[in-house]
PDB file of C-alpha atoms in Angstrom:
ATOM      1  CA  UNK A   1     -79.581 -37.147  26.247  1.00 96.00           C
ATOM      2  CA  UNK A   2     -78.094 -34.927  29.135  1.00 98.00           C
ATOM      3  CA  UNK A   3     -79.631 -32.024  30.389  1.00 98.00           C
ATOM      4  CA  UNK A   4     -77.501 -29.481  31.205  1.00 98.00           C
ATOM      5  CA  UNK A   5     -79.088 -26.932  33.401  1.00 98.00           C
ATOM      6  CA  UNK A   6     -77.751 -23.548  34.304  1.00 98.00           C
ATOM      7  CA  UNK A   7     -77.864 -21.139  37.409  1.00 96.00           C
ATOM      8  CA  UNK A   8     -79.150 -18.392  37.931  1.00 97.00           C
ATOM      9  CA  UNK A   9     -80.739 -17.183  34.487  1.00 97.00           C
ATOM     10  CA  UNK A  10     -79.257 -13.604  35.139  1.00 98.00           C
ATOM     11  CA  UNK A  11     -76.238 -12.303  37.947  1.00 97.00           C
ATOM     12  CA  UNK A  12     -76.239  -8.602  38.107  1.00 96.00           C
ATOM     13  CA  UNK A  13     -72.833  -8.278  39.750  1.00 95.00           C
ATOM     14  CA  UNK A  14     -70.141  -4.564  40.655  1.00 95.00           C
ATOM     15  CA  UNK A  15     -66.859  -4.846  38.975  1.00 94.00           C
ATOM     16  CA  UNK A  16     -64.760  -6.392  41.373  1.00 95.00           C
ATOM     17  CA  UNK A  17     -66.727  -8.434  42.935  1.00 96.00           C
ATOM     18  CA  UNK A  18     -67.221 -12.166  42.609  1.00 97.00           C
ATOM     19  CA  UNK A  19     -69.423 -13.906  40.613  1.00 97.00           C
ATOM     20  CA  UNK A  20     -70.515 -17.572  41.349  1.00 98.00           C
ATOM     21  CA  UNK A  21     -72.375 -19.524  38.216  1.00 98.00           C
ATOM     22  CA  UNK A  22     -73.826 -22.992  38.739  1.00 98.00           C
ATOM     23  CA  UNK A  23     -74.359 -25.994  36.287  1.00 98.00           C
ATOM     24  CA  UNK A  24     -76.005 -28.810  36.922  1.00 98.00           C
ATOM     25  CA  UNK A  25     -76.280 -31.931  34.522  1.00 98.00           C
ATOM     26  CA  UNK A  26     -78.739 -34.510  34.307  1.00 98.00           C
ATOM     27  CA  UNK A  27     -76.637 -37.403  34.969  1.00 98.00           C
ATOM     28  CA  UNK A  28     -72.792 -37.610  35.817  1.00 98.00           C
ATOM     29  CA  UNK A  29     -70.769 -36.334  33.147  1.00 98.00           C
ATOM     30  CA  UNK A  30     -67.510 -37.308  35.389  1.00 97.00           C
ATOM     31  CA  UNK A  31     -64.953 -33.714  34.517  1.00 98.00           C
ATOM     32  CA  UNK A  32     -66.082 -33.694  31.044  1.00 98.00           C
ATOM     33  CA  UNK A  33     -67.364 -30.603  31.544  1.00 98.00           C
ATOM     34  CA  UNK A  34     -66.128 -27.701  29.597  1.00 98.00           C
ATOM     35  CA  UNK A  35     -67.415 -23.344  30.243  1.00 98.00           C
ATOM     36  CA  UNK A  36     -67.876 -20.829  27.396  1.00 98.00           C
ATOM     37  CA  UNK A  37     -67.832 -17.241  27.643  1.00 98.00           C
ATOM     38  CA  UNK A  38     -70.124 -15.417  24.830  1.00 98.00           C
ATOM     39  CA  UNK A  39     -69.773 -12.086  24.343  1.00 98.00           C
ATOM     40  CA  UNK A  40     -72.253 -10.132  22.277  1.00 95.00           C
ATOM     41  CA  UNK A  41     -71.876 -10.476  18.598  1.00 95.00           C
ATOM     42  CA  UNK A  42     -68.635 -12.625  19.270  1.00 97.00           C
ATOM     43  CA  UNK A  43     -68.317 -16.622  19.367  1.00 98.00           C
ATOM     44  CA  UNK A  44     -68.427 -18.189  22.354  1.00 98.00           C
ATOM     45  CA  UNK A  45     -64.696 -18.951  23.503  1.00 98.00           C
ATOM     46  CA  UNK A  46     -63.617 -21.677  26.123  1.00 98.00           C
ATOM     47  CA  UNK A  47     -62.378 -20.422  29.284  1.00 98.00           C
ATOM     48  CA  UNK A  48     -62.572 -23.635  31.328  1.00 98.00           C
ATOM     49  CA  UNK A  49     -61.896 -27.676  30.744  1.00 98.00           C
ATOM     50  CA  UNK A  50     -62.001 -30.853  32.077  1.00 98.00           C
ATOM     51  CA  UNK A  51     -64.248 -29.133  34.923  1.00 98.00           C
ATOM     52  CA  UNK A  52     -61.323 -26.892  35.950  1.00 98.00           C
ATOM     53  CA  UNK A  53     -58.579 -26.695  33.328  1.00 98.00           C
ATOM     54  CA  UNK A  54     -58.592 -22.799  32.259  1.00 98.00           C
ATOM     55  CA  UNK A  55     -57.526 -22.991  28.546  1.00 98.00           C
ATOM     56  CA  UNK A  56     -54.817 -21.005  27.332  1.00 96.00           C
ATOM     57  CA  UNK A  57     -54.696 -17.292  27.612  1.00 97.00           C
ATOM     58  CA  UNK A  58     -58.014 -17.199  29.908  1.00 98.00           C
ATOM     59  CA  UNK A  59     -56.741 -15.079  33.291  1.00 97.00           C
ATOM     60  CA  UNK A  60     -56.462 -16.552  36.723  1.00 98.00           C
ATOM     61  CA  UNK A  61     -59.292 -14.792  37.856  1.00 97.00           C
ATOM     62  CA  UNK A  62     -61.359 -17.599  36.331  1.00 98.00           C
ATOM     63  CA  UNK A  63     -61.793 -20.864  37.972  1.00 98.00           C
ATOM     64  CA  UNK A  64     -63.778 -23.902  37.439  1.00 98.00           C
ATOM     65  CA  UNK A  65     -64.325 -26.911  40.149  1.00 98.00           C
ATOM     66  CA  UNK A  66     -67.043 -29.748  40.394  1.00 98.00           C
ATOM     67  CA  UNK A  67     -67.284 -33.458  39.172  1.00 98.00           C
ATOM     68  CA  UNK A  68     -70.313 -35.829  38.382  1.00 98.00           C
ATOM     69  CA  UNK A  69     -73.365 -33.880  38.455  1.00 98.00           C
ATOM     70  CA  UNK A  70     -72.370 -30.805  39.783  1.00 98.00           C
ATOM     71  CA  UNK A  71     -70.097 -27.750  38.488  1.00 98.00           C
ATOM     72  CA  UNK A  72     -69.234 -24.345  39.638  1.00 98.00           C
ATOM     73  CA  UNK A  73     -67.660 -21.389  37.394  1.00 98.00           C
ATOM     74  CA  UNK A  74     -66.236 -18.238  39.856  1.00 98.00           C
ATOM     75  CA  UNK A  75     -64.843 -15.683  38.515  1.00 97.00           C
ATOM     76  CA  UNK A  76     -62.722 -13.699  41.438  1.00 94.00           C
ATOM     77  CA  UNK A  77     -63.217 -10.500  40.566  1.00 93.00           C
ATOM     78  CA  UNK A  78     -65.391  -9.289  37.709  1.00 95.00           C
ATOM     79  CA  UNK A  79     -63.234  -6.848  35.262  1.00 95.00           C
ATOM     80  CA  UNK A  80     -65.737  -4.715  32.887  1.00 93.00           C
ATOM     81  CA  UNK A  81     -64.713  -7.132  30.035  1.00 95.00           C
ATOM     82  CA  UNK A  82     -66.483 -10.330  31.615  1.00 96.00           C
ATOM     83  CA  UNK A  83     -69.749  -9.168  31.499  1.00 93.00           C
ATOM     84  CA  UNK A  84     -71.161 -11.404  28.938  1.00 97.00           C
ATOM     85  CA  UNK A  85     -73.261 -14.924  28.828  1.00 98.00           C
ATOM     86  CA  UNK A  86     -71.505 -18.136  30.252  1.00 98.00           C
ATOM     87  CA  UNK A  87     -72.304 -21.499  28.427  1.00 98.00           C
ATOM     88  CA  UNK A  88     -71.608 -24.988  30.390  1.00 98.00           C
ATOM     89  CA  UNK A  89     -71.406 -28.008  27.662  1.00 98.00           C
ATOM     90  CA  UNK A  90     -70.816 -31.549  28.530  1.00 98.00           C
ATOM     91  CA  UNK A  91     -69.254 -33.684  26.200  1.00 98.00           C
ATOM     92  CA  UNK A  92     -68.707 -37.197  28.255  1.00 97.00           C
ATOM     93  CA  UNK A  93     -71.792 -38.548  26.592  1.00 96.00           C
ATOM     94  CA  UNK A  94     -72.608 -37.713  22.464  1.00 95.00           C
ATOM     95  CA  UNK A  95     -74.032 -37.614  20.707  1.00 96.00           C
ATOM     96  CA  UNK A  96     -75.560 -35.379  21.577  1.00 97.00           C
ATOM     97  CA  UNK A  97     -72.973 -32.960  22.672  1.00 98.00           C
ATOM     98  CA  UNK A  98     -75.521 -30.370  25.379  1.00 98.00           C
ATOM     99  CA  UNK A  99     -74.870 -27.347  26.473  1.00 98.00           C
ATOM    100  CA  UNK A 100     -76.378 -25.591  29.344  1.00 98.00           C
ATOM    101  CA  UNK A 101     -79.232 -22.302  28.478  1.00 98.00           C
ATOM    102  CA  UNK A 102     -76.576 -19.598  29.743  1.00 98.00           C
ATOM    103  CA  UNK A 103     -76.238 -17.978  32.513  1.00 98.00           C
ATOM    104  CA  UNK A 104     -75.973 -13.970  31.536  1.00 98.00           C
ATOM    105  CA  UNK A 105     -73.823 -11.647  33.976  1.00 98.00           C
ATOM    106  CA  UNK A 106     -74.437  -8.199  34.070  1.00 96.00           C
ATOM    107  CA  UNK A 107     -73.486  -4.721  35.653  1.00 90.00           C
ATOM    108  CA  UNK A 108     -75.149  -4.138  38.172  1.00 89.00           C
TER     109      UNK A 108
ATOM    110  CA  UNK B   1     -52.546 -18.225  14.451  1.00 95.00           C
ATOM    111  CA  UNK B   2     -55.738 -20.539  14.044  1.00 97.00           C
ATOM    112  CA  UNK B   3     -58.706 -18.967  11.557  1.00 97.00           C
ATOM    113  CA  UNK B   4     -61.823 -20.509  11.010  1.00 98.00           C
ATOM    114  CA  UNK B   5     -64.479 -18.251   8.692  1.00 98.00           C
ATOM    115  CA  UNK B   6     -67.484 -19.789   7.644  1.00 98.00           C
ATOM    116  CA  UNK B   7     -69.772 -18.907   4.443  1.00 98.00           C
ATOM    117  CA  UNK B   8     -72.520 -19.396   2.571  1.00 98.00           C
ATOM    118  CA  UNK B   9     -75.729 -17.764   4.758  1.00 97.00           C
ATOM    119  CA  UNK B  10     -78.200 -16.020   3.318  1.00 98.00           C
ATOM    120  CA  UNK B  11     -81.890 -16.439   3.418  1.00 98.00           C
ATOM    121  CA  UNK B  12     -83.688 -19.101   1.984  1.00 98.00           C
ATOM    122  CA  UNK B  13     -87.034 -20.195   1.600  1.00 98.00           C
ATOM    123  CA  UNK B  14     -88.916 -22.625   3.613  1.00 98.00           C
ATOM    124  CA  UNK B  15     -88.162 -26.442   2.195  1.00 98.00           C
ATOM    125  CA  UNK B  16     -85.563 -24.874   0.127  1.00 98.00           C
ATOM    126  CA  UNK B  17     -81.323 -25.433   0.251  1.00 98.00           C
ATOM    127  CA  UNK B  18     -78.357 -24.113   1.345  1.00 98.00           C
ATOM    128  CA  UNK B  19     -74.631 -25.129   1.613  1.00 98.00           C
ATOM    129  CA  UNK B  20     -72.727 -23.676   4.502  1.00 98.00           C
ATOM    130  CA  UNK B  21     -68.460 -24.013   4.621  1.00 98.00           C
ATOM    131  CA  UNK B  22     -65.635 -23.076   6.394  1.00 98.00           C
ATOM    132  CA  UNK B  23     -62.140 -22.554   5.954  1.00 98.00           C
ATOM    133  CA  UNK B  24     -59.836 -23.539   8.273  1.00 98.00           C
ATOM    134  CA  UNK B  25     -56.045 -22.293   8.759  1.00 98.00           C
ATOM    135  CA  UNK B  26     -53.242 -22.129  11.779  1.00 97.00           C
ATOM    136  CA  UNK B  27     -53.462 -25.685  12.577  1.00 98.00           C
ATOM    137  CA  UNK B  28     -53.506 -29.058  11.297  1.00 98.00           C
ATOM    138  CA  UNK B  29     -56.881 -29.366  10.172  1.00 98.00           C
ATOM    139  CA  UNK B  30     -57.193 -33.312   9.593  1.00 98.00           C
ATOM    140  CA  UNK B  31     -56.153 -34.166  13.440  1.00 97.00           C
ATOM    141  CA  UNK B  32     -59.350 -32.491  14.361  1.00 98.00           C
ATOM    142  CA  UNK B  33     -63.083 -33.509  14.796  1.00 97.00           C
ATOM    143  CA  UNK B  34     -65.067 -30.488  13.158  1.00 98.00           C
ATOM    144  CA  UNK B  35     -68.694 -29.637  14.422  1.00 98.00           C
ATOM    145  CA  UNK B  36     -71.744 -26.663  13.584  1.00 98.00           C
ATOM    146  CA  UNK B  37     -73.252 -25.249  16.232  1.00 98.00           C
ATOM    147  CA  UNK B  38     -76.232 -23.249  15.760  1.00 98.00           C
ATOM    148  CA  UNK B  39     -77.821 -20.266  17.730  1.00 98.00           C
ATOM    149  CA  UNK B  40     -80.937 -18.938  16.733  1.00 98.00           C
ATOM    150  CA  UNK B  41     -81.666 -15.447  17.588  1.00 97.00           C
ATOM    151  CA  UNK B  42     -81.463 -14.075  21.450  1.00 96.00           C
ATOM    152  CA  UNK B  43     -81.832 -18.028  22.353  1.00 97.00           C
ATOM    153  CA  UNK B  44     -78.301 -20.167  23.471  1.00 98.00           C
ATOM    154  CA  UNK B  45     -76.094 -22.909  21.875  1.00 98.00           C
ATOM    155  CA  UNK B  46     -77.089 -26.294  20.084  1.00 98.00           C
ATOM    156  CA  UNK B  47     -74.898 -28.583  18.367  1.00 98.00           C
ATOM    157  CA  UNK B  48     -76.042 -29.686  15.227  1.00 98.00           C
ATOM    158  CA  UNK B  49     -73.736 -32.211  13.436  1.00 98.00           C
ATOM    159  CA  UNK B  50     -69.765 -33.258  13.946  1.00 98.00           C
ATOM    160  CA  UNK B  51     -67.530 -35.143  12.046  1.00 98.00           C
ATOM    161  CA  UNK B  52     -64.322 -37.281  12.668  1.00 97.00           C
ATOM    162  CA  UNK B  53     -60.728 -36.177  11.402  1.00 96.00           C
ATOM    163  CA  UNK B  54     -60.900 -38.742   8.645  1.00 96.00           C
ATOM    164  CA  UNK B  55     -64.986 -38.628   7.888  1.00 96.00           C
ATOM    165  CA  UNK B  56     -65.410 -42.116   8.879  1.00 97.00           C
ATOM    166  CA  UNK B  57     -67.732 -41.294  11.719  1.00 97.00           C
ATOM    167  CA  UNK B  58     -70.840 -38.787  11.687  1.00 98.00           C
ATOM    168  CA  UNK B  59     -73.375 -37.592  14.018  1.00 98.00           C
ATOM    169  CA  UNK B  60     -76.320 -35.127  13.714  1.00 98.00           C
ATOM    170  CA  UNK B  61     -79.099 -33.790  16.286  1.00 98.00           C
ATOM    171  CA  UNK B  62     -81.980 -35.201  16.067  1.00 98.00           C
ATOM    172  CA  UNK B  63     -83.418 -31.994  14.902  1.00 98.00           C
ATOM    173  CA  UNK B  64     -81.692 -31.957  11.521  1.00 98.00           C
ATOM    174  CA  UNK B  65     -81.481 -36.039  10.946  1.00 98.00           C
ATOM    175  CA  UNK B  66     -81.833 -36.809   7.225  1.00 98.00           C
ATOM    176  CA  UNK B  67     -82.433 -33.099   6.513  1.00 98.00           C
ATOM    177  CA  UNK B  68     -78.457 -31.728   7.344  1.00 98.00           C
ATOM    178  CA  UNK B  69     -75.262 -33.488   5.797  1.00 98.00           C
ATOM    179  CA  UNK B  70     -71.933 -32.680   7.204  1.00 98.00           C
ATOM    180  CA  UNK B  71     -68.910 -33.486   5.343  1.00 98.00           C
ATOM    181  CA  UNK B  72     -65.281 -32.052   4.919  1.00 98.00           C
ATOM    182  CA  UNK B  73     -62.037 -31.788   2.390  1.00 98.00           C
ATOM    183  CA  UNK B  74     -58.476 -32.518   4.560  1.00 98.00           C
ATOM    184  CA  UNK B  75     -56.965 -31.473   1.350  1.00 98.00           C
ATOM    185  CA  UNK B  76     -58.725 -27.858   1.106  1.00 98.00           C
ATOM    186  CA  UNK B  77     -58.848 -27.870   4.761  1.00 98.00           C
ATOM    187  CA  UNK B  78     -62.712 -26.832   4.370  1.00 98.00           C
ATOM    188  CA  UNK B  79     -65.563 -28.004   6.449  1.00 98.00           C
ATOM    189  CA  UNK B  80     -68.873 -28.657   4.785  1.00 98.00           C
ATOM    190  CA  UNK B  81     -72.747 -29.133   6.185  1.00 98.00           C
ATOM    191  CA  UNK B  82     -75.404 -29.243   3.233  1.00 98.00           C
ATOM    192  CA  UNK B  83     -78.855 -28.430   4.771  1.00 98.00           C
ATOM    193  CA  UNK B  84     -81.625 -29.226   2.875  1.00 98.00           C
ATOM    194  CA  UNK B  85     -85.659 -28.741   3.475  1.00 98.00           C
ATOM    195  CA  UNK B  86     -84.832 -25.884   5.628  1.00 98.00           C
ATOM    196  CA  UNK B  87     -87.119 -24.842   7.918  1.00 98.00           C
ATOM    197  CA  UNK B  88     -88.229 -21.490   9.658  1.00 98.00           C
ATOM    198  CA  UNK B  89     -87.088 -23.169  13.192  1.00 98.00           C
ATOM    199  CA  UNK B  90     -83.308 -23.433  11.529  1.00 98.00           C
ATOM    200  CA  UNK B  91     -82.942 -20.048  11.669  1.00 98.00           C
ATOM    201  CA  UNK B  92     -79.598 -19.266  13.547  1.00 98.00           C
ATOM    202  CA  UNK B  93     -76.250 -18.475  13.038  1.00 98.00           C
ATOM    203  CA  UNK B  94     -73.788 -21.426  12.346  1.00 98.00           C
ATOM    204  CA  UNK B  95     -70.615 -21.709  13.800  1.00 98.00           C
ATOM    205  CA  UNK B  96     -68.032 -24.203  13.073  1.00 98.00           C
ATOM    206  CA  UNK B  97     -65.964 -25.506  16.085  1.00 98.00           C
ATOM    207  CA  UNK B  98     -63.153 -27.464  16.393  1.00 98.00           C
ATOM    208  CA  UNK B  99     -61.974 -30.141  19.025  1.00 98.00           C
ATOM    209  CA  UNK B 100     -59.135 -32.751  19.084  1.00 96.00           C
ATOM    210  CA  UNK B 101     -60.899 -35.940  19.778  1.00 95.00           C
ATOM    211  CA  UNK B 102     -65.033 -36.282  20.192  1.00 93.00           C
ATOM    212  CA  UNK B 103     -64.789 -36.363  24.354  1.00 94.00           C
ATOM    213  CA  UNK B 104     -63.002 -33.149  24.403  1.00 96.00           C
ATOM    214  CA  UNK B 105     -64.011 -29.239  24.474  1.00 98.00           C
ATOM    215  CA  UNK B 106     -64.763 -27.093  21.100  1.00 98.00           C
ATOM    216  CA  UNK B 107     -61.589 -24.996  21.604  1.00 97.00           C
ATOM    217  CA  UNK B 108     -62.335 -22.535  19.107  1.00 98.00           C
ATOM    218  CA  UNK B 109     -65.113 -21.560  17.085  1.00 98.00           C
ATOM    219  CA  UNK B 110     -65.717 -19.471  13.950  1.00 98.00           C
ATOM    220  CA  UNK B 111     -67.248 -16.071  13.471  1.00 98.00           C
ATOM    221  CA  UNK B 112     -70.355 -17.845  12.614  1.00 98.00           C
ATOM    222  CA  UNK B 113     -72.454 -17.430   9.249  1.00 98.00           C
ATOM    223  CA  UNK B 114     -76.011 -16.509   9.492  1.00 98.00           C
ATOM    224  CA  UNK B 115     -78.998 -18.260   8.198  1.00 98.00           C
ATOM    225  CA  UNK B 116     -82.631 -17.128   7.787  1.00 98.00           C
ATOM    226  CA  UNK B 117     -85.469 -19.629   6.569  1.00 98.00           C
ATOM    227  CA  UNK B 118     -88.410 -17.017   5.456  1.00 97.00           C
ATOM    228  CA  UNK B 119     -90.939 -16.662   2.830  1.00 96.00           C
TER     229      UNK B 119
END
């Protein structure tokens, strides 16, 4: 099984400024990597694909990069509405399908 | 534009049953693999069980293996996942997800139904 691990735990960020999330996995997962953004009482929706493929409708402002073993979410400038949790989920090798334990990012 | 709403939580007692679906419009459900994804309370994601387009192939977590069945109805476009000797660590809300192929993203996901095991 891959471990998906997820950094920091909590960002306190201002609006406007950037926010950098980490993900690590266990083992390469080549750009099979895929990010979630969970607000609360909501589903989780995907923002970002193969590694850095923003899916449709998800704003510039959010960018994926990384391959293998190691992946990076930024988002350029943090709008109120982006507060929420970020999930990382690899699905090169399933089952299982893993997902990272969030990284949350608040106002700070 | 694509729906997914899943039903059938409730709370159940430990080692008892429960039969979770979800209905699926907007897109063409039989090209799709269908998942559940659970997330128990304050904690993160965990996939649980997916299925192929035509329900030849099946995989479940090793956490509900031989407890959790998943199965779906291209002709009701409905997604199924009969969980049986429920216990208090399945407690979570279920989500159902959809993604084109196995090695690709869940690119949209349900409102999720909750479930509580509890005496």
């Amino acid at each position: 099984e891959i471990v998906m691990t997820q950094s920091p735990g909590t960002l306190s960020v201002s609006p406007g400024e950037r926010a950098t999330l980490s993900c690590r996995a266990s083992q390469s997962v080549s750009r099979n990597l895929a990010w979630y953004q969970q607000k609360p009482g909501q589903a989780p929706r995907l923002l970002i694909y193969g590694a850095s493929t923003r899916a449709t409708g998800i704003p510039a402002r959010f960018s994926g990069s990384g391959s293998g073993t190691e992946f990076t979410l930024t988002i350029s400038s943090l709008q109120s509405e982006d507060f929420a949790v970020y999930y990382c989920q690899q699905y090169n090798n399933w089952p299982p399908w893993t997902f990272g334990q969030g990284t949350k990012v608040e106002i700070k | 534009q694509v729906q997914m709403v899943e039903s059938g939580g409730g709370l159940v007692e430990p080692g008892g049953s429960l039969r979770l679906s979800c209905a699926a419009s907007g897109f063409t459900f039989s090209d799709y693999y269908m998942s559940w994804i659970r997330q128990a309370p304050g904690k993160g994601l965990e996939w649980v069980s997916s299925v192929s387009d035509s329900s030849k192939y099946t995989n479940y977590a090793d956490s509900v293996k031989g407890r959790f069945t998943i199965s779906r109805d291209n002709a009701k476009n409905s997604l199924y996942l009969q969980m049986t000797s429920l216990r208090a660590e399945d407690t979570a809300v279920y989500y159902c997800a959809k993604s084109p192929t196995a090695t690709a993203p869940f690119d949209f996901w349900g409102q999720g139904t909750l479930v509580t095991v509890s005496s």
